[in-house]
C-alpha atoms as a printed R data frame, in Angstrom:
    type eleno elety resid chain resno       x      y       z
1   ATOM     1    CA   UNK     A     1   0.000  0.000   0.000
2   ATOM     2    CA   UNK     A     2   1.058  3.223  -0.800
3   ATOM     3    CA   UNK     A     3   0.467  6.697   1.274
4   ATOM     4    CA   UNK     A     4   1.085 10.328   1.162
5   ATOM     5    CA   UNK     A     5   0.945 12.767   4.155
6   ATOM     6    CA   UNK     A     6   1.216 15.755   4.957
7   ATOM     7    CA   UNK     A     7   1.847 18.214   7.672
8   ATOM     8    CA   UNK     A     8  -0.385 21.814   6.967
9   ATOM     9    CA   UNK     A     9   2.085 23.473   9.376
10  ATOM    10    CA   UNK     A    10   4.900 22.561   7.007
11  ATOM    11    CA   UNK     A    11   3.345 24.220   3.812
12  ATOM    12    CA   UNK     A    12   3.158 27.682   2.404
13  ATOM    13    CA   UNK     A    13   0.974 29.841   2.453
14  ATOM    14    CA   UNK     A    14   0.244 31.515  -1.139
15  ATOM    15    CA   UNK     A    15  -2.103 32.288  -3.975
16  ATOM    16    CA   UNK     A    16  -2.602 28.948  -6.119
17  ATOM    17    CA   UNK     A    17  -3.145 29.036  -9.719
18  ATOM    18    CA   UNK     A    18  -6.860 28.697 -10.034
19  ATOM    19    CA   UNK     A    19  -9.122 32.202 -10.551
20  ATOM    20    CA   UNK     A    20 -10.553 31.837  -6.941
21  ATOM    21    CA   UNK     A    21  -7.105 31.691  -5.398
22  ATOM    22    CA   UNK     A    22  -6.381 33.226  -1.914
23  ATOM    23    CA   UNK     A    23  -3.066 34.722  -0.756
24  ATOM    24    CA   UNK     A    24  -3.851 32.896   2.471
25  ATOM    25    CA   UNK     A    25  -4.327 29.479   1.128
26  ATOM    26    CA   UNK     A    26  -1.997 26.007   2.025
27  ATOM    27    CA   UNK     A    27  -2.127 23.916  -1.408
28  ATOM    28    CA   UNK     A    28  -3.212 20.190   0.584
29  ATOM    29    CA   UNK     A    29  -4.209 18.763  -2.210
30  ATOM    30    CA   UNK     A    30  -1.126 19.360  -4.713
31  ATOM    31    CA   UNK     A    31   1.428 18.938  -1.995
32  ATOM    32    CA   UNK     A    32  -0.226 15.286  -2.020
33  ATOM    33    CA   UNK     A    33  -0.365 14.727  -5.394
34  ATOM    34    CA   UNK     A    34  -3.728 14.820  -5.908
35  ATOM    35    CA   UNK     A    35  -5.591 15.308  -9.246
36  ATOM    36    CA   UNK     A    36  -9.367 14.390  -8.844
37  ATOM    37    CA   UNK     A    37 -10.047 17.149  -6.832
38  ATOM    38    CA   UNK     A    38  -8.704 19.986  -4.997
39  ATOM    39    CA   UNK     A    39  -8.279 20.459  -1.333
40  ATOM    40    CA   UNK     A    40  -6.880 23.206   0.289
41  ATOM    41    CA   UNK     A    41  -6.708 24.730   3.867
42  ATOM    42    CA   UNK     A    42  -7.480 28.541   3.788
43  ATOM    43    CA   UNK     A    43  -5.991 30.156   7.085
44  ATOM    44    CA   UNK     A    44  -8.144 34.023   7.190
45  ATOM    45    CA   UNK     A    45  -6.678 36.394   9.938
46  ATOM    46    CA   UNK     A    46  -9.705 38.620  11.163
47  ATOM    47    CA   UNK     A    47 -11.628 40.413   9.194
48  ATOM    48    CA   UNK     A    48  -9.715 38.948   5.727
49  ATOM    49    CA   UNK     A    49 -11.930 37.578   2.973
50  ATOM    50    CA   UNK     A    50 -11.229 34.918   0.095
51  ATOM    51    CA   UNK     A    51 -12.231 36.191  -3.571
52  ATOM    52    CA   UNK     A    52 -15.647 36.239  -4.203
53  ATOM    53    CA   UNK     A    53 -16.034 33.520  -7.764
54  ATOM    54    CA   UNK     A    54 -18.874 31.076  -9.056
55  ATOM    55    CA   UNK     A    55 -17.979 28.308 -11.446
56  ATOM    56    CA   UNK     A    56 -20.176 28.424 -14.086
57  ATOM    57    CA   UNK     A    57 -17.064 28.184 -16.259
58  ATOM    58    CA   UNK     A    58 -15.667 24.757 -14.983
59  ATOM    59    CA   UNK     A    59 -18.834 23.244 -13.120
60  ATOM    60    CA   UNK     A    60 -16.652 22.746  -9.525
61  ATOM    61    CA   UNK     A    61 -18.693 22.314  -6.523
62  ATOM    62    CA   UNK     A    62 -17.296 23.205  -3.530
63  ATOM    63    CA   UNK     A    63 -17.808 22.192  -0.092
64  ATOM    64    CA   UNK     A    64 -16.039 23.957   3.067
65  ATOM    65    CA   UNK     A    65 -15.575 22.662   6.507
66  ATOM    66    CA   UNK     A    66 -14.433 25.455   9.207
67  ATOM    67    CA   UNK     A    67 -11.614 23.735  12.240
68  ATOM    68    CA   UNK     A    68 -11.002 27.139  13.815
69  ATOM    69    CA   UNK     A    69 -12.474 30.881  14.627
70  ATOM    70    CA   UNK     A    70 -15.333 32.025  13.387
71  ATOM    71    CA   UNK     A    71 -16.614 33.433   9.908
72  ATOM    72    CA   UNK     A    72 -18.912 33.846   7.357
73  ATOM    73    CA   UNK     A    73 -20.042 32.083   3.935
74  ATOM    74    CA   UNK     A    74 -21.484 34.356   1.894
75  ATOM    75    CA   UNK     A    75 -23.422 32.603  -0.915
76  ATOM    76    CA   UNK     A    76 -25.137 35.323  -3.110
77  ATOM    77    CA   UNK     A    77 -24.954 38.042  -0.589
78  ATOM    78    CA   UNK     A    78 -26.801 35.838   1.812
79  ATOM    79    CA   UNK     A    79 -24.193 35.720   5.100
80  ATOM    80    CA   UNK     A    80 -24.359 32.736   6.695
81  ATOM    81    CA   UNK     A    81 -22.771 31.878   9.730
82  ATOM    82    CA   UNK     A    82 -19.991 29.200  10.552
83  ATOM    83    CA   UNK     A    83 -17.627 28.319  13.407
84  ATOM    84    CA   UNK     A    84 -15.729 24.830  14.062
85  ATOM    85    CA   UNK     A    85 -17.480 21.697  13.398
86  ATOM    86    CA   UNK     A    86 -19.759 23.251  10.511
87  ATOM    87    CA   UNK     A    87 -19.399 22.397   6.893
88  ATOM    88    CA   UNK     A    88 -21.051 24.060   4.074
89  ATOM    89    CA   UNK     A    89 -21.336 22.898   0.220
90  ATOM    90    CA   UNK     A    90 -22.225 25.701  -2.246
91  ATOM    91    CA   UNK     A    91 -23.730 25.021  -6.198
92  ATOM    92    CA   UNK     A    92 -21.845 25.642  -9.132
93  ATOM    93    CA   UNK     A    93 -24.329 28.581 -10.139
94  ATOM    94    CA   UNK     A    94 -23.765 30.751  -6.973
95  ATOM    95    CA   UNK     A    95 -21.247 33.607  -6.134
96  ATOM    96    CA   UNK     A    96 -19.526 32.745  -2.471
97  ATOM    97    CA   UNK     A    97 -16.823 33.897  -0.594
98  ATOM    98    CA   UNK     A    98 -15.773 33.490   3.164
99  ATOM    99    CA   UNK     A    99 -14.962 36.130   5.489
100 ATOM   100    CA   UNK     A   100 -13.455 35.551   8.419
101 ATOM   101    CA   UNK     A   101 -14.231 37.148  12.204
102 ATOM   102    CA   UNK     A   102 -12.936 39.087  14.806
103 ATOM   103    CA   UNK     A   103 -10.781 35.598  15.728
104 ATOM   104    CA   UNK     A   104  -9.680 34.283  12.647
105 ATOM   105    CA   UNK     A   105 -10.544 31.281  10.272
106 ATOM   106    CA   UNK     A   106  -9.163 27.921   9.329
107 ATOM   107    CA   UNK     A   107 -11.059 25.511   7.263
108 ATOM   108    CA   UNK     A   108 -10.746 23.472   4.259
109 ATOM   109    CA   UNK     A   109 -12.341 24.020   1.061
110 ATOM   110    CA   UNK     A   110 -12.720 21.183  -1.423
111 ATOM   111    CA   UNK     A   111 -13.361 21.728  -5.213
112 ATOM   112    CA   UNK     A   112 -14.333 19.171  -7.578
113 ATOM   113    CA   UNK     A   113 -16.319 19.171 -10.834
114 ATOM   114    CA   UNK     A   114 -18.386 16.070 -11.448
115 ATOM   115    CA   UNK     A   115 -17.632 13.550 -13.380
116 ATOM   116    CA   UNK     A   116 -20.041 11.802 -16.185
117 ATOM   117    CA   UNK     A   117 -21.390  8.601 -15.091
């Protein structure tokens, strides 16, 4: 059996090549090899926001599940409120982007068009 791992700590943090990018993203997902899908840990100091995107242009859904602080997912100008524990998945259609709070936000975002069947 083979494995890769990972360490988040022992990444950088930097803007990725894809249009929704965030200076303040950790690149999980390529620093594992991976190709199916991307995964990436977004680290927000207060107040910081990701850039707002849809992806009616490459079909991606993404999902996002917050391990730290506390933030906001806003999904069409609707805010909706996250902390630790929560996970939110957003459609292809709709414009999002997270902001975090007065303490921060971690969390994960994972990106993945689907595949035909």
């Amino acid at each position: 059996m083979t494995h890769y791992s990972v360490d988040a700590a022992d990444l950088d943090v930097g803007r990725g090549p894809h249009p929704a990018a965030s200076p303040f993203e950790k690149r999980v997902g390529e620093a594992l090899g991976l190709t199916a899908f991307g995964l990436y840990q977004i680290e927000l100091p207060a107040g910081e926001e990701t850039v707002p995107h849809d992806h009616l242009d490459d079909h991606a859904e993404d999902a996002y599940a917050v391990l730290q602080g506390h933030g906001w997912v806003i999904v069409d100008g609707e805010e909706i409120p996250v902390g630790p524990g929560q996970y939110v998945a957003v459609t292809v259609d709709s414009s999002r982007f997270l902001r975090a709070g007065s303490d921060g936000m971690v969390f994960i975002a994972v990106c993945a068009a689907p595949t035909a069947s």
